[in-house]
PDB file of C-alpha atoms in Angstrom:
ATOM      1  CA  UNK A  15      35.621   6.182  15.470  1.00 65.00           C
ATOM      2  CA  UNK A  16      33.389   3.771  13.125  1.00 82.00           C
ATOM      3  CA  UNK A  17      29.906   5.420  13.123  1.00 91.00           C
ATOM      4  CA  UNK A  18      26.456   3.269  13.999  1.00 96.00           C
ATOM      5  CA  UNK A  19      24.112   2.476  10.622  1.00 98.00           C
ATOM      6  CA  UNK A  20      20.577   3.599  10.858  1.00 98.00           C
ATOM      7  CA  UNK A  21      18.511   1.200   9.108  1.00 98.00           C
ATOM      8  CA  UNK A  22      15.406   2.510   8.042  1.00 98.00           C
ATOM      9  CA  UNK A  23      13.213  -0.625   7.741  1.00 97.00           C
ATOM     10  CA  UNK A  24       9.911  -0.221   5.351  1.00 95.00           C
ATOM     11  CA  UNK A  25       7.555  -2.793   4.349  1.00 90.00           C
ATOM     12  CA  UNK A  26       7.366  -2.859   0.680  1.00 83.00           C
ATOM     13  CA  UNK A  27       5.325  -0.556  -1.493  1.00 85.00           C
ATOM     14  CA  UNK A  28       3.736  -1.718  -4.741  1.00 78.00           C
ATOM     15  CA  UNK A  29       3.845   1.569  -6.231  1.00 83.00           C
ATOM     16  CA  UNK A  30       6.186   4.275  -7.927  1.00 85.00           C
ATOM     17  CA  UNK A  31       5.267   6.945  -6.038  1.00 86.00           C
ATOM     18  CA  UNK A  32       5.005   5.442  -2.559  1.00 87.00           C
ATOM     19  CA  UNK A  33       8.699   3.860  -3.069  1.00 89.00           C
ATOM     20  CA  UNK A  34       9.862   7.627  -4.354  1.00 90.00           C
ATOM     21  CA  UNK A  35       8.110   8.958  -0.506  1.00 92.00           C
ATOM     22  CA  UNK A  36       9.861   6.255   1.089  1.00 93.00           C
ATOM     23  CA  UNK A  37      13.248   7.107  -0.170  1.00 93.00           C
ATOM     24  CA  UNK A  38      12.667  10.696   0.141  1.00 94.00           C
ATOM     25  CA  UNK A  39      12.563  10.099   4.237  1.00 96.00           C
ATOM     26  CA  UNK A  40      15.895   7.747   3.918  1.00 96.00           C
ATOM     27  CA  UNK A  41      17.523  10.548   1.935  1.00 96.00           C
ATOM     28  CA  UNK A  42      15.658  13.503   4.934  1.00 96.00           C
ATOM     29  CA  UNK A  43      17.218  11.410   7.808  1.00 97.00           C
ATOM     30  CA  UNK A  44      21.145  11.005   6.288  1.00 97.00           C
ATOM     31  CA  UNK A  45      20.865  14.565   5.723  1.00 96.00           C
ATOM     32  CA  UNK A  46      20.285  15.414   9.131  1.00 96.00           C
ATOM     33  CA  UNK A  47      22.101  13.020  10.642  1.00 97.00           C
ATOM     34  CA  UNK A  48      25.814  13.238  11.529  1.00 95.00           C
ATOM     35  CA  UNK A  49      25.792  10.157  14.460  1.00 95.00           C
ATOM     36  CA  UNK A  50      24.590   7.585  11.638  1.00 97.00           C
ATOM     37  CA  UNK A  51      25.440   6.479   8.377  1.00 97.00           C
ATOM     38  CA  UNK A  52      21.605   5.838   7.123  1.00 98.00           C
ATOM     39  CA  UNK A  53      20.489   3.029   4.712  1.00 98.00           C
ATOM     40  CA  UNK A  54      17.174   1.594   3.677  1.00 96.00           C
ATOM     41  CA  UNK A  55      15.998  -2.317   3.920  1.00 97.00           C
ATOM     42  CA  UNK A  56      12.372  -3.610   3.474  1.00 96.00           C
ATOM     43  CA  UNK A  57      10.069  -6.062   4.974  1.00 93.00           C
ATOM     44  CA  UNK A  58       8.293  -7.948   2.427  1.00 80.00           C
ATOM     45  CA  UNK A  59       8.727  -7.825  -1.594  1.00 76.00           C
ATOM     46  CA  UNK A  60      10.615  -5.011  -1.981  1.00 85.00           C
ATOM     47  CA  UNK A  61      14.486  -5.217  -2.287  1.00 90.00           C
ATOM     48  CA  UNK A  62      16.970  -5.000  -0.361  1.00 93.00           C
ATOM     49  CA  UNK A  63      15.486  -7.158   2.674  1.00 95.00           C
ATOM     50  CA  UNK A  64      16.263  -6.285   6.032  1.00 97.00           C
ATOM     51  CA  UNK A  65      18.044  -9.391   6.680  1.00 95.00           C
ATOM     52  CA  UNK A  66      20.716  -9.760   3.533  1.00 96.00           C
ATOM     53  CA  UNK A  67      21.410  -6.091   4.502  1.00 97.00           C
ATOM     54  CA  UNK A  68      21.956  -5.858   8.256  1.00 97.00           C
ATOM     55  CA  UNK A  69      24.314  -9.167   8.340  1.00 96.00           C
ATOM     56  CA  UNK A  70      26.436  -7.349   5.523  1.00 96.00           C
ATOM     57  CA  UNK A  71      26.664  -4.272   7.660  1.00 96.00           C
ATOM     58  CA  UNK A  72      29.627  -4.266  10.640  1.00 93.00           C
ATOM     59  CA  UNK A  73      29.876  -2.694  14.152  1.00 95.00           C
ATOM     60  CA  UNK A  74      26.102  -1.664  15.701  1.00 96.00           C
ATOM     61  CA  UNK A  75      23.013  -1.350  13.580  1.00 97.00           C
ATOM     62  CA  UNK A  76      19.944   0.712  15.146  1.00 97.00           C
ATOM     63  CA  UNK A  77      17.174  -0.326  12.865  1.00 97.00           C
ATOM     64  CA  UNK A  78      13.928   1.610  13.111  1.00 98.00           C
ATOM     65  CA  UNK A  79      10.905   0.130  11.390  1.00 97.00           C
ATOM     66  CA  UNK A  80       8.510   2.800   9.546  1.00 96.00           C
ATOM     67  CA  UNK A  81       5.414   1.393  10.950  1.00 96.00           C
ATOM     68  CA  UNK A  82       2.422   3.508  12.562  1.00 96.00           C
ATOM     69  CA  UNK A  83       1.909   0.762  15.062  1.00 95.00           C
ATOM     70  CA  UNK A  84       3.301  -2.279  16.747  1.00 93.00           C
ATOM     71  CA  UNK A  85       2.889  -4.644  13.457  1.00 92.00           C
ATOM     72  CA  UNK A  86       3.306  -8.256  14.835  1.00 91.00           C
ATOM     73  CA  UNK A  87       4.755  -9.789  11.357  1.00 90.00           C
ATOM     74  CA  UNK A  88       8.049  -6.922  11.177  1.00 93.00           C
ATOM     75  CA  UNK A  89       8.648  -7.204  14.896  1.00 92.00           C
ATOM     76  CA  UNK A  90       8.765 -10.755  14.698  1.00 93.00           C
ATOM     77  CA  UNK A  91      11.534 -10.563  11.780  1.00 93.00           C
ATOM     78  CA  UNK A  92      13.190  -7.534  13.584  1.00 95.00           C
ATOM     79  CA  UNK A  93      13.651  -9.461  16.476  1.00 93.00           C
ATOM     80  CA  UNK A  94      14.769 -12.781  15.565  1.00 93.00           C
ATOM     81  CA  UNK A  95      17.676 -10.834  13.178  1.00 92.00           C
ATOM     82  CA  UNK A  96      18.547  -8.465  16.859  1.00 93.00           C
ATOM     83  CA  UNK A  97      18.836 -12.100  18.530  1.00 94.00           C
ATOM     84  CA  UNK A  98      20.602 -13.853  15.922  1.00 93.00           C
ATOM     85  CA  UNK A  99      23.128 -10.565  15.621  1.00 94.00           C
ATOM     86  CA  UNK A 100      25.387  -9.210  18.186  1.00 93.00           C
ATOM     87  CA  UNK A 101      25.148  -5.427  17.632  1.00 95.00           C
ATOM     88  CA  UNK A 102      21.844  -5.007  16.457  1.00 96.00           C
ATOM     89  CA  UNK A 103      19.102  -3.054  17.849  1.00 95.00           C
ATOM     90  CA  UNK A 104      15.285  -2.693  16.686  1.00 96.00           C
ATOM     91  CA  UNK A 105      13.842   0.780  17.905  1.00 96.00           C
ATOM     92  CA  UNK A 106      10.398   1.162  18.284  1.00 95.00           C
ATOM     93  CA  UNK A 107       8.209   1.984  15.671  1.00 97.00           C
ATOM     94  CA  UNK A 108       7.537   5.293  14.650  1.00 98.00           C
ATOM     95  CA  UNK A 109       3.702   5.714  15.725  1.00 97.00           C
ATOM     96  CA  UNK A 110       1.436   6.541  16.855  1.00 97.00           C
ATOM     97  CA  UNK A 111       2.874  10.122  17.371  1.00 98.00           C
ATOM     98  CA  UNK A 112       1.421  13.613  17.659  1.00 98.00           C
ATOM     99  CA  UNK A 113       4.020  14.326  14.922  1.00 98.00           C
ATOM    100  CA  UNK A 114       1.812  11.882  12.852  1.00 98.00           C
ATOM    101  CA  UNK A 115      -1.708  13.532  14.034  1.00 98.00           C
ATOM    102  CA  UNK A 116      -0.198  16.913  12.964  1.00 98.00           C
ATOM    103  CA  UNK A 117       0.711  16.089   9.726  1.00 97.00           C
ATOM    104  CA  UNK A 118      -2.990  13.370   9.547  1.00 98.00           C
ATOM    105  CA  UNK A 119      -4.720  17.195  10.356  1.00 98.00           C
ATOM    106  CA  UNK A 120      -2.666  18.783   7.295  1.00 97.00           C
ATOM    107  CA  UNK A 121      -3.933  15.989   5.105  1.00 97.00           C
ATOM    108  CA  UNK A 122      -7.500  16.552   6.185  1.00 98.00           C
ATOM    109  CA  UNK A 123      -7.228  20.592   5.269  1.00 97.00           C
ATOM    110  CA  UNK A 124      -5.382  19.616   1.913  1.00 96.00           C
ATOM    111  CA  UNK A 125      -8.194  17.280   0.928  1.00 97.00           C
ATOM    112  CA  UNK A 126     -11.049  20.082   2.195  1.00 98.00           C
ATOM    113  CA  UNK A 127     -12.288  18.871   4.965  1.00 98.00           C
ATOM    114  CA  UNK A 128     -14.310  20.915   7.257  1.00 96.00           C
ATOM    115  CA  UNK A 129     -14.694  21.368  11.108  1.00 94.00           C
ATOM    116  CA  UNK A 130     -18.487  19.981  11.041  1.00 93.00           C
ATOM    117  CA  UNK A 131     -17.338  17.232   9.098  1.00 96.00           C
ATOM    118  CA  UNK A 132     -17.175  13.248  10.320  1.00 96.00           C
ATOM    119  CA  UNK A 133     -13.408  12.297  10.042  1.00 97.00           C
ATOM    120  CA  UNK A 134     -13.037   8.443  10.190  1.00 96.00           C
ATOM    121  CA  UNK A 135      -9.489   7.160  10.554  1.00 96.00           C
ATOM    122  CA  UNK A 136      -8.661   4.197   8.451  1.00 93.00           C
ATOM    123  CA  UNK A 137      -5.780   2.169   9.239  1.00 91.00           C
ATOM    124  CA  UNK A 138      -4.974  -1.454  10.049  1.00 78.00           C
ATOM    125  CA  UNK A 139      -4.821  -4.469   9.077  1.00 81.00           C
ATOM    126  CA  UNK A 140      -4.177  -4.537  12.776  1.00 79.00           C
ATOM    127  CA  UNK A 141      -3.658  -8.302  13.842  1.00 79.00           C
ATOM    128  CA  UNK A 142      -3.173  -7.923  17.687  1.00 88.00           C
ATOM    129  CA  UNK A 143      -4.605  -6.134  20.711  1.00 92.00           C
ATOM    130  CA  UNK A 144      -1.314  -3.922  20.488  1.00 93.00           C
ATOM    131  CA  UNK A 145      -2.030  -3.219  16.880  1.00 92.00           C
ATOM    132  CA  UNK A 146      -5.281  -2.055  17.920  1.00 92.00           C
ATOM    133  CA  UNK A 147      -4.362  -0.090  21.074  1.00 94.00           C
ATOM    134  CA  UNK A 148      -2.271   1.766  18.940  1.00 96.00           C
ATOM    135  CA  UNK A 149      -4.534   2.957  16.243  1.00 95.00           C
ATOM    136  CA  UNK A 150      -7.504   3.829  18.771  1.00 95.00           C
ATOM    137  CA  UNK A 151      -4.480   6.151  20.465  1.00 97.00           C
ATOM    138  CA  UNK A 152      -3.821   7.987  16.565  1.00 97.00           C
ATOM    139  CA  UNK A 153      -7.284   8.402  16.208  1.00 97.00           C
ATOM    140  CA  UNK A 154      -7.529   9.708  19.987  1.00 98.00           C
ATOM    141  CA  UNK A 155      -4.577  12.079  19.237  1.00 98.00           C
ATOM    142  CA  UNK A 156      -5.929  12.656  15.490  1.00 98.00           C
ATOM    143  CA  UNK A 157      -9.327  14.289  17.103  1.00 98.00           C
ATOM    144  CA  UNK A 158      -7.151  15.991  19.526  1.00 98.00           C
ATOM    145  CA  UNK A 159      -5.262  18.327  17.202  1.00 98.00           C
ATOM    146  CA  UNK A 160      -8.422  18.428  14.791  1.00 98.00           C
ATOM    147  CA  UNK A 161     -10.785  19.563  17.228  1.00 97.00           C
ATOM    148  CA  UNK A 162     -13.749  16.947  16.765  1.00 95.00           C
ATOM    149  CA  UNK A 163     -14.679  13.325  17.068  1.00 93.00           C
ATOM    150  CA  UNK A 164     -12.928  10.469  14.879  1.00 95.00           C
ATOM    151  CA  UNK A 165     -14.003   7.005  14.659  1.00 93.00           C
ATOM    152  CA  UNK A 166     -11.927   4.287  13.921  1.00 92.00           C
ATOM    153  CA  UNK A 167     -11.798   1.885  11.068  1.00 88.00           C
ATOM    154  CA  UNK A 168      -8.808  -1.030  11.737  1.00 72.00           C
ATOM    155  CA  UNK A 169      -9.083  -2.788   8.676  1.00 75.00           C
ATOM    156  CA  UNK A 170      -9.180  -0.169   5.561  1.00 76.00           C
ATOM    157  CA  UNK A 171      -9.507  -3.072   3.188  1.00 67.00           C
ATOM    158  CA  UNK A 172     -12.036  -4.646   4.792  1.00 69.00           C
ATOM    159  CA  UNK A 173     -15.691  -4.420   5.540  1.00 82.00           C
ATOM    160  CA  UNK A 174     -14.864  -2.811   8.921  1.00 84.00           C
ATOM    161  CA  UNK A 175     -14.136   0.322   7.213  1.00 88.00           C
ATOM    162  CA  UNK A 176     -17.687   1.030   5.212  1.00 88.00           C
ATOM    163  CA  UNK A 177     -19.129  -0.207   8.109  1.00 90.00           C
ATOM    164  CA  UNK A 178     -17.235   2.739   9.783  1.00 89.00           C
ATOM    165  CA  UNK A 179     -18.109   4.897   7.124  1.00 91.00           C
ATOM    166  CA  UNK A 180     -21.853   3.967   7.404  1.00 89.00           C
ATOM    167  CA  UNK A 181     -21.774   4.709  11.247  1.00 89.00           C
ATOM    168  CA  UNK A 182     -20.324   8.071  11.079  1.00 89.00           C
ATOM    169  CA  UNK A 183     -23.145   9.007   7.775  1.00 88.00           C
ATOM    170  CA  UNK A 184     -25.458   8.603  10.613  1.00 89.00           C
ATOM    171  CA  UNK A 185     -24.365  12.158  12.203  1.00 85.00           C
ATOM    172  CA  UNK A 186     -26.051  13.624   9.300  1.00 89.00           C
ATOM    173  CA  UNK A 187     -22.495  15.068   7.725  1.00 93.00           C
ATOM    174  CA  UNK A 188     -20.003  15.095   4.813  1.00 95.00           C
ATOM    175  CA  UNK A 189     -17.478  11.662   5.648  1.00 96.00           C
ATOM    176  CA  UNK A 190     -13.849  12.028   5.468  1.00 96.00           C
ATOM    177  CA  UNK A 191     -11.657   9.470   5.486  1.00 95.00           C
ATOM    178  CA  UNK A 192      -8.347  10.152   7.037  1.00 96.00           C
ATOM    179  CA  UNK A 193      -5.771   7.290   5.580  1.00 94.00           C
ATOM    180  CA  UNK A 194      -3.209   6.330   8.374  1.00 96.00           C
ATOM    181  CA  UNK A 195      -0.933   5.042   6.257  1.00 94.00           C
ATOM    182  CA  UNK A 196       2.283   6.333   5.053  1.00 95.00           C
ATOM    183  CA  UNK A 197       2.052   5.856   0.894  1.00 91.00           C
ATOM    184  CA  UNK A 198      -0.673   4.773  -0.908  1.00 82.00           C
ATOM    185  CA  UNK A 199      -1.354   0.978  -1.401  1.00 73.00           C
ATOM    186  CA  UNK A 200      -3.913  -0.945  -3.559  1.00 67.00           C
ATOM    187  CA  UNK A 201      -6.257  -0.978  -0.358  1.00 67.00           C
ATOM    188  CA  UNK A 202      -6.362   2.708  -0.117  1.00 72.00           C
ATOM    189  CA  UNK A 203      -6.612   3.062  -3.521  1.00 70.00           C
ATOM    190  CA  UNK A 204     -10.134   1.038  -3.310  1.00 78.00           C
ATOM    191  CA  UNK A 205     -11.463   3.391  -0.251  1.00 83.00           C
ATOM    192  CA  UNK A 206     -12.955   6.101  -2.402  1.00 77.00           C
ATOM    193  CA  UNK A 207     -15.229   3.434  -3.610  1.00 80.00           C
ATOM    194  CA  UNK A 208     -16.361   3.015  -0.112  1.00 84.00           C
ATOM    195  CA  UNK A 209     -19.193   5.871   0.151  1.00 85.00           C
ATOM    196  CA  UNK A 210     -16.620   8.437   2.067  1.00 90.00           C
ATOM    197  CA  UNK A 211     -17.228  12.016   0.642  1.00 94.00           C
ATOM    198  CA  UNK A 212     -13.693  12.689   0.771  1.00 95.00           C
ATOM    199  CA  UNK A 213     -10.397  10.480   0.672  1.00 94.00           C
ATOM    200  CA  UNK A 214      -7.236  12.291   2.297  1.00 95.00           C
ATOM    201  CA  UNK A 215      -3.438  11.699   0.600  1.00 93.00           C
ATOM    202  CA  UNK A 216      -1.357   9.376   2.481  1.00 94.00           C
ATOM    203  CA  UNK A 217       0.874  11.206   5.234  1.00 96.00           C
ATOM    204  CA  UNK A 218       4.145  10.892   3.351  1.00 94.00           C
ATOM    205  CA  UNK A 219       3.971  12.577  -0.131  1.00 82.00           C
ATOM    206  CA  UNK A 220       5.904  11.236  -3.304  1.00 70.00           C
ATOM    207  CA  UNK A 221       9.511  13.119  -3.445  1.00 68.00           C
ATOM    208  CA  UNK A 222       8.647  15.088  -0.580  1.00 70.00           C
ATOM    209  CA  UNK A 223      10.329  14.260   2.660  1.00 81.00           C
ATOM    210  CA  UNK A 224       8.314  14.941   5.568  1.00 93.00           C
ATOM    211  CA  UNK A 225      10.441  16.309   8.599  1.00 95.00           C
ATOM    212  CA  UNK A 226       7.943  15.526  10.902  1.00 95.00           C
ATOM    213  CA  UNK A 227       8.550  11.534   9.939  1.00 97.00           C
ATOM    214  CA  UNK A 228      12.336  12.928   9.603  1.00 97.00           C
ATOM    215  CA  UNK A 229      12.308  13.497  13.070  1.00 97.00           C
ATOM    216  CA  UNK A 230      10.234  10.621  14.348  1.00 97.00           C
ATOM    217  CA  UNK A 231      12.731   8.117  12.703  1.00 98.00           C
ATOM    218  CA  UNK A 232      16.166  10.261  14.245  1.00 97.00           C
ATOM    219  CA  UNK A 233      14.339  10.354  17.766  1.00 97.00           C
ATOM    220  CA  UNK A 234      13.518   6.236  17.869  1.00 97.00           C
ATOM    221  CA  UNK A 235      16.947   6.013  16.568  1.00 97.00           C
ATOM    222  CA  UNK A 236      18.275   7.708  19.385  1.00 95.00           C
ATOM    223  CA  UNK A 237      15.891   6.999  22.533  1.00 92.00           C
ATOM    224  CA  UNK A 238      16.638   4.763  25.557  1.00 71.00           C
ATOM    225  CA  UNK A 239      14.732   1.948  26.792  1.00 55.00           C
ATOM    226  CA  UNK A 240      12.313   2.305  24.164  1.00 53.00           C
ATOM    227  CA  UNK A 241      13.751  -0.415  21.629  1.00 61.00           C
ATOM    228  CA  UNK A 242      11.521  -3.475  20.580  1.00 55.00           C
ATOM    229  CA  UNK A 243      14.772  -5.656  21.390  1.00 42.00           C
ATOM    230  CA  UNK A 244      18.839  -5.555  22.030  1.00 40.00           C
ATOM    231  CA  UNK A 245      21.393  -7.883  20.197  1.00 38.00           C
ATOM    232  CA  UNK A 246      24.193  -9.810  22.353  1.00 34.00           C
TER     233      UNK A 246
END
């Protein structure tokens, strides 16, 4: 019997090290996997789009997007290919999680933050209500496993964020800026420049597969009635 394709679907990375973190998940999930054969596509400028490589692929695709919240640009893309392809389903995306607040709390220790400290999530572009939703839940699940108040920043490249940064100064305490973002870009490279204290590492690390994102990606993969939309 022909096995399904996992297609893990990332948007494109600028940099060396965040495309060497994205392939270490890819090579995490065919390693645990023995339902899929597992292969990587991107959304954006990053090669080999999603598109070329799920109308080369035969029998059914599962393609699960590595984005921390419902990003209206991918699903679009996702969506159209599901409709235009019989066989092809889009699985939700992979956050917001506690998996992900977990591993956001080992970030924070790594990059010595401490319990009295004000953590400020910073995440987005987020271009819908969904988007938005989404990111207040990460931070709401972010405080939960760190044991203290996070605000919220949805834009980290914007003026959203040091105006989040300037709110949470106000408390009187050391800022730390929690990035909610899976490699490092050239927005969250400009944070530290921002007035935050501290600047946590993305959540995946370069070469280092995370088996908390492991597992995120297997279990979208794999759940029912949660997919974004179901070819013919």
């Amino acid at each position: 019997m022909t096995k399904a394709t996992l297609v893990v679907c990332a948007q494109g990375v600028e940099t060396h090290a965040g495309r060497a973190a994205l392939a270490s998940v890819v090579q995490g999930v065919r390693r645990e996997t023995r339902e899929f054969d597992v292969v990587d596509a991107f959304v954006g400028t990053q090669h080999p789009d999603v598109a070329e490589v799920v109308a080369q692929l035969p029998g059914r695709r599962v393609v699960v997007p590595l984005t921390l919240w419902h990003d209206d640009e991918v699903e679009a893309r996702l969506r159209h290919l599901a409709s235009a392809l019989p066989g092809v389903t889009v699985a939700a995306p992979i956050g917001p999680d506690w998996l992900l607040a977990e591993l956001g709390v080992r970030r924070l220790i790594e990059a010595g933050a401490r319990p009295g400290d004000s953590i400020v999530l910073a995440a987005g572009p987020a271009g819908s209500v969904r988007a938005r939703h989404d990111i207040a839940k990460a931070a709401r699940l972010l405080s939960a496993v760190w044991g203290g108040r996070v605000h919220v920043a949805g834009d980290m490249s914007g003026p959203e964020l040091a105006e989040a940064i300037d709110i949470a100064r106000a408390y009187q305490r050391r800022v730390v800026v929690s990035i909610y973002a899976l490699t490092m870009s050239q927005a969250t490279s400009r944070i530290g420049r921002l007035g935050a204290d501290v600047v946590t590492a993305p959540l995946l690390s370069a070469g280092a597969g995370e088996p908390g994102v492991i597992s995120l990606v297997l279990a979208r993969a794999t759940a029912r009635g949660s997919s974004l939309a179901m070819g013919r």
